[in-house]
Amino acid sequence: MQDTSPPTDQMETDRIRISRDFERVRHFSEQLCEPLITEDYGLQTAPEASPPKWHLAHVTWFYETFLLRPFLPGYQVFHPRFEYLFNSYYEQTGTGFWPRPERGLLSRPSVAEVYDYRHHVDAAMERLIADGPESDWPRIWPRLRIGLNHEQQHQELLVTDIKHHLAHNPLRPAYRPDLPSAAIADPAPLGWTRFDAGLMELGAGPEGFAYDNERPRHRVFVEPFALADRLITNGEFLEFIADGGYRNPAFWLSDGWATVKREGWTHPLYWEGQGTPNPSDWQIMTLAGMRPLNPAEPVCHVSYYEADAFATWAGKRLPTEAEWERAAADRPIRGNFVDDAWLHPRPAENGEGLRQLFGDLWEWTGSAYLAYPGYRAPAGALGEYNGKFMCNQMVLRGGSCATSRNHVRLSYRNFFYPHERWQFKGFRLAESIQ
Amino acid sequence: MQDTSPPTDQMETDRIRISRDFERVRHFSEQLCEPLITEDYGLQTAPEASPPKWHLAHVTWFYETFLLRPFLPGYQVFHPRFEYLFNSYYEQTGTGFWPRPERGLLSRPSVAEVYDYRHHVDAAMERLIADGPESDWPRIWPRLRIGLNHEQQHQELLVTDIKHHLAHNPLRPAYRPDLPSAAIADPAPLGWTRFDAGLMELGAGPEGFAYDNERPRHRVFVEPFALADRLITNGEFLEFIADGGYRNPAFWLSDGWATVKREGWTHPLYWEGQGTPNPSDWQIMTLAGMRPLNPAEPVCHVSYYEADAFATWAGKRLPTEAEWERAAADRPIRGNFVDDAWLHPRPAENGEGLRQLFGDLWEWTGSAYLAYPGYRAPAGALGEYNGKFMCNQMVLRGGSCATSRNHVRLSYRNFFYPHERWQFKGFRLAESIQ
Amino acid sequence: MQDTSPPTDQMETDRIRISRDFERVRHFSEQLCEPLITEDYGLQTAPEASPPKWHLAHVTWFYETFLLRPFLPGYQVFHPRFEYLFNSYYEQTGTGFWPRPERGLLSRPSVAEVYDYRHHVDAAMERLIADGPESDWPRIWPRLRIGLNHEQQHQELLVTDIKHHLAHNPLRPAYRPDLPSAAIADPAPLGWTRFDAGLMELGAGPEGFAYDNERPRHRVFVEPFALADRLITNGEFLEFIADGGYRNPAFWLSDGWATVKREGWTHPLYWEGQGTPNPSDWQIMTLAGMRPLNPAEPVCHVSYYEADAFATWAGKRLPTEAEWERAAADRPIRGNFVDDAWLHPRPAENGEGLRQLFGDLWEWTGSAYLAYPGYRAPAGALGEYNGKFMCNQMVLRGGSCATSRNHVRLSYRNFFYPHERWQFKGFRLAESIQ
Amino acid sequence: MQDTSPPTDQMETDRIRISRDFERVRHFSEQLCEPLITEDYGLQTAPEASPPKWHLAHVTWFYETFLLRPFLPGYQVFHPRFEYLFNSYYEQTGTGFWPRPERGLLSRPSVAEVYDYRHHVDAAMERLIADGPESDWPRIWPRLRIGLNHEQQHQELLVTDIKHHLAHNPLRPAYRPDLPSAAIADPAPLGWTRFDAGLMELGAGPEGFAYDNERPRHRVFVEPFALADRLITNGEFLEFIADGGYRNPAFWLSDGWATVKREGWTHPLYWEGQGTPNPSDWQIMTLAGMRPLNPAEPVCHVSYYEADAFATWAGKRLPTEAEWERAAADRPIRGNFVDDAWLHPRPAENGEGLRQLFGDLWEWTGSAYLAYPGYRAPAGALGEYNGKFMCNQMVLRGGSCATSRNHVRLSYRNFFYPHERWQFKGFRLAESIQ
């Protein structure tokens, strides 16, 4: 979708374009669900994952609540209880919400009814986009843009949650057995790029679309550092495992070591194997089903604790988000995104210089997810979008193979709890230079 | 199904009859699922309940494991992992089993595949019943009889689990909106029947089919007692509530009071209302959806703790299973069973004498579920059927509106943990006479 | 103490005797605490155990609440908050109580203050016993008798809780290093005593002191059985362990097996060793500190689950409480009690016939703890003494090496949850005879 | 203690001074325990608090492990199991450690034995300080300095843990009833100090003693901001409560709101009252026992979540640690410390300009506790001192009324989890200036 706010004289052209963006985003959610059978739509295998049916309905509820109810005169809600069932966490709507860990306990509404809900809302949204009064447009358009970005975020969650649901099943069913895969290979050599100390600007400027948490743009001083030119691979991570990585507390943060012991972790999520240093003894669960471990692919589905432990073991550290943004500035947003339909990270291309900054995997940074100086959350329920999560989570940058290409920005800040592994997350090393 | 073991000379006739019994029982499971939509089949809203899909597959696994694999030469298992997925708790099969609380986390096999599984096993079972060698029959027939009784038990669980799944949904969907209902009325008067002291025989004799836990028949001395002639009703239970029943620890067993406080119980399961003594302020969830509370209907979905607390409040007690069996001896097994398709308890008929002993609701007794003197569990995995549960559970007698009429016997011992409420359970009062 | 209610004309003599009983019981609680250091008094190493200080104060609170406040005019309570701190579970006193699992979180009142509390109450009690008006005596004496029995029960808990507290400490400190011990030996041969079928009377008759739960005496028919003539020993239990007892689910009740796996049990409580079948590879924690395992001693600190699993492994079962009481009837109450100051079970004496019925160890029976027919709990808070625990617990009989000899009766019913092990509990086998 | 490393030619003088410092620090721990009774020493009322006895022994174990064993020839450990009992969390010592939540379950060693342990180690330490070979001194002295700082940290924990233990007791016993208190008053007016944007240096320089986590000193750019000139008071916090502060999710971080609901928080820790806006309806537990709430005193024992919610409610935010350090730079370390023996925060003095930066209360900052660029944890077990906690915690600055004056530095970084409240923690507001 476009990321500039439209000048009024272009309104009609813009509305046609926006209508097409809306259709495209809405269609893509349903396209992602095409490989599912009805039974898959209701599943929730972890409290932090959600059933596909719930995602499809929740993103629809967002338009209904924040656009159709306030702005489309005479709009009839599809079902009076859906605002309770499909609100995620917005306390300020005042309607309450069905408990998150119980989203998988609802067989009704049926999948067909959820699709009916979507089409009911789609039709109303098309009316609003076509006929909404010009005077409301300055309030409609920013909300709609958030709605579309919001749906794109849930498209990524659809991919990662479906992966979790299917991987939990001992039959290890494939979501799409036809997905391509890279040739098994050894990792490319790891190079480093150096950056001098300097004052930089961090975050999104005032123009164009960005989430509140990317603003305001502000000055940050960065000490000299070097950044690895690609993501850490399965092959390298296997060396860490073989060197007792999961058994030696010296490598781990205290909370990480407690997690390792409590959860019994001995390898990244979705790995299955014998614990040997030989890659051919390992398999991993992918959206195409079980596959041999490819040493050249970036290691994926690791927690912050595992990323940090690897870095400690390697004598390095994770980059800060400022360092990452400094390195990625002025680069094109190119990479392996959901649009490429691999749905799996690819080995870094051969060559020199920084690679894989965008796409493939979200990169854990060593920065806690906190407000930028001068940050203010918007007023009202929509203000609960980003600010209230600014505690206990770490920033990830760059997007993944499950992210839409036009959803990512240089200043985009993703965030997760340090123990979470079910997203497409990997990491890149950094080090300080004295 | 027939409950006498067939003499050899009748074998052919018997096999035809058994084949018909088998078909009937198998068909009834599927008939119970007809009102479901695909999404309902996978749901598990409590660790002690199971998804309908799982029930359909588990009873099928039972025939496959205990009959087809040992006795049908050349039988091909339908799927090699199903013995892991659909074994319930038989440790001695050596195959392990998927954790019970996670039965709802499997979208595959699909509902259609589970039906295919059923039909694959049905066809093989028909071959075994028709052609199984006479020499194996003395081992086949007892296992088959257990298999059919086992499936009938799971048919009852299908009904109670579906009720739990739908009642958990805030939309309160009906399983069958067309079910009949009794007219709202006041409870009939409560009468008492007296029994003298005496030595009686308890349990099933050596002839006919019975579970191991009903045997051996043995002598029990019963002191004089009186038994209420019908079940306690919603109207009477509402008086208990109105008298502070759920707020006064003096009425409760210590473990019961702890449960009341921990769970926040203020009424039986599936009641919804204002807490007033007026029946018209209350509704209850049924398999036909929400309905007004009927004071004349037996109170249902109560735990042992609630039954015992009511009895204490009323200055009475619950009957022992010997007292119940003594009172029910020589009576016909008549009542409101699943065959009647009410799927809900009915008010006691007017009249005199003991009523509702069979059907309507399982009756909590004051007897712990323990071995009868001389009891021996059968050897092997099938020995895990009843004996290993002989601790911490209480006996219920008489069958319910979700039980098959030909499944119940005078000596039948059902058992549940004292806090469990999701079965169709009620109670009848008793008192000792000095 | 005496167990008959005194005729009025003997009042003065009786009061002198009762006063002496009172002093004796009160003194014994303090005597049991003599080996403790101040730091030991406040410890609570399990929610079901209590700090010694709490026991000393709680039994004192009992006299204050049920005797001094109602019957001693002008009695000044020692401290207004003690009724909150030292009530155990009596809901009907209306004062509430400090949560049981937090009894170990109170450093105040100090040990010295608790002794002051005791002496304050003792002095008042002596006045009440000496001068209480004759007209109140019929209400005072039964409560006082319960108070003394109640204190004796807590004396047993003092012993078992102190053992738990000290055994939890990795330094394994001894309570009394000077306790005697039996010579290491092999178990004596196990014989059996047979009993014919017959109608018997179970429970305490109307004369003499007994708890409410031992009454009314009633008729029970017992089928023929045989009873092992002594308790099962460490040596025999080691054979069960060596035969995979803790690894084979076939021996275990379902709830027992779940407990074994959840708790990681591989031997009885307080055993420490290598898992080998050689007794000399094992040690056990006793009140005298760590000692070598003596194969001839009765196995101790086992749960009901372990006792039942051993019996299943041995092809036997546990006796019912009726069978136990039938076998023990007309025998003198002789054995190894707390009065003998061994504080540990002793090997059975050589010889023939039933031994160890009284003392040494409480014997798990296969009977659930339930009301006898005709049972009624007394009214008021004192009615919460026994009846409210009649669910989920099993009966134990015969007293232990931590029980006072004059506290036990033929009809005495002790009860604990089937998973509990910290009391001095063992078991004896039985079998049905056809 | 002195915070410069001694030049070799001053060794003897230095050793005498260090010996005096050692004695002073050691003595102060024992002095803090003087008001305790023996029973208080063993208590642990929360998993994150520790028994006083444990603190006294643990700081002693530190010297034994890191100084006496490696550097004092012929040193005999006091007790071979103490390294297991009194190691806190050092995984790399290889000895394991007694589980933290069970530190209160040890009645032995006795209090007297722990004092003996202290004196045994003190004597050996004096020998080491006096006679340790000059060649070892460069390794001894840095460890000893950490040991003394470490003991000072535990002195603060002694104070806060004792407060928690006594406040948990419904008798609300006072630690020292003789502590002074400030006159009840209204809060002084709240002023603001502005700071321009600029590049600053953050952290400790290479000279003098500082913990590893304060280094290296590095450049940080700070945008313009204003800082409140004193801590937020009880009176102001009561306005937040009266305005529905604990009931309105709009003020709270998502994790904070979940904590409020789970814990049932309605006011800061140690407040007791009626929920009214009237200060005289509230009391607070202090180390001098219960006292009326003083509106002029800084609000104390609040979590990060409460500090952040107050700031959101007030339209402000918490300062970053860089902002705090910028404001506090070049100011004398003056304030209300443990040396002043108030053991409670005092109202801000009247006047202008920044007050209370040091002492009174640790101030929550909005900065996550993370490594400074270029940070490296020291090798070996001592490296587990600070670095492994760099996740999920927030930085606090400035010291409190329970901190030793000579323990605090401008660059000192304290850190706690955002839900923790039992330390002496308050906060000061900040805001960004555009």
Tab-separated table of C-alpha atoms in Angstrom, chain A residues 37 39-40 169-171 173, chain B residues 38 41-42 53-54 57 78-79 81-82 85-86 103 105-117:
chain	number	residue	atom	x	y	z
A	37	ILE	CA	-8.717	-27.802	5.938
A	39	GLU	CA	-10.287	-28.465	11.102
A	40	ASP	CA	-7.093	-26.372	10.983
A	169	ASN	CA	0.879	-32.619	15.606
A	170	PRO	CA	2.892	-35.851	15.791
A	171	LEU	CA	1.881	-36.566	12.189
A	173	PRO	CA	1.533	-32.478	8.372
B	38	THR	CA	-16.864	-30.095	11.269
B	41	TYR	CA	-15.370	-32.398	16.188
B	42	GLY	CA	-11.972	-31.208	17.357
B	53	LYS	CA	-13.372	-36.885	16.760
B	54	TRP	CA	-11.165	-38.457	19.370
B	57	ALA	CA	-11.364	-42.828	16.704
B	78	PHE	CA	-5.175	-48.067	8.982
B	79	HIS	CA	-2.378	-45.734	10.086
B	81	ARG	CA	0.540	-43.564	14.362
B	82	PHE	CA	-3.097	-43.942	15.327
B	85	LEU	CA	-2.897	-40.850	18.983
B	86	PHE	CA	-5.961	-42.797	20.056
B	103	ARG	CA	-6.452	-34.122	22.512
B	105	LEU	CA	-4.753	-29.724	19.702
B	106	LEU	CA	-4.880	-32.048	16.688
B	107	SER	CA	-6.508	-30.836	13.499
B	108	ARG	CA	-5.282	-33.938	11.666
B	109	PRO	CA	-6.434	-36.614	11.006
B	110	SER	CA	-9.418	-34.796	9.571
B	111	VAL	CA	-12.967	-35.701	10.440
B	112	ALA	CA	-13.297	-37.404	7.079
B	113	GLU	CA	-10.184	-39.472	7.754
B	114	VAL	CA	-11.540	-40.540	11.113
B	115	TYR	CA	-14.720	-41.717	9.447
B	116	ASP	CA	-12.581	-43.575	6.902
B	117	TYR	CA	-10.767	-45.166	9.811
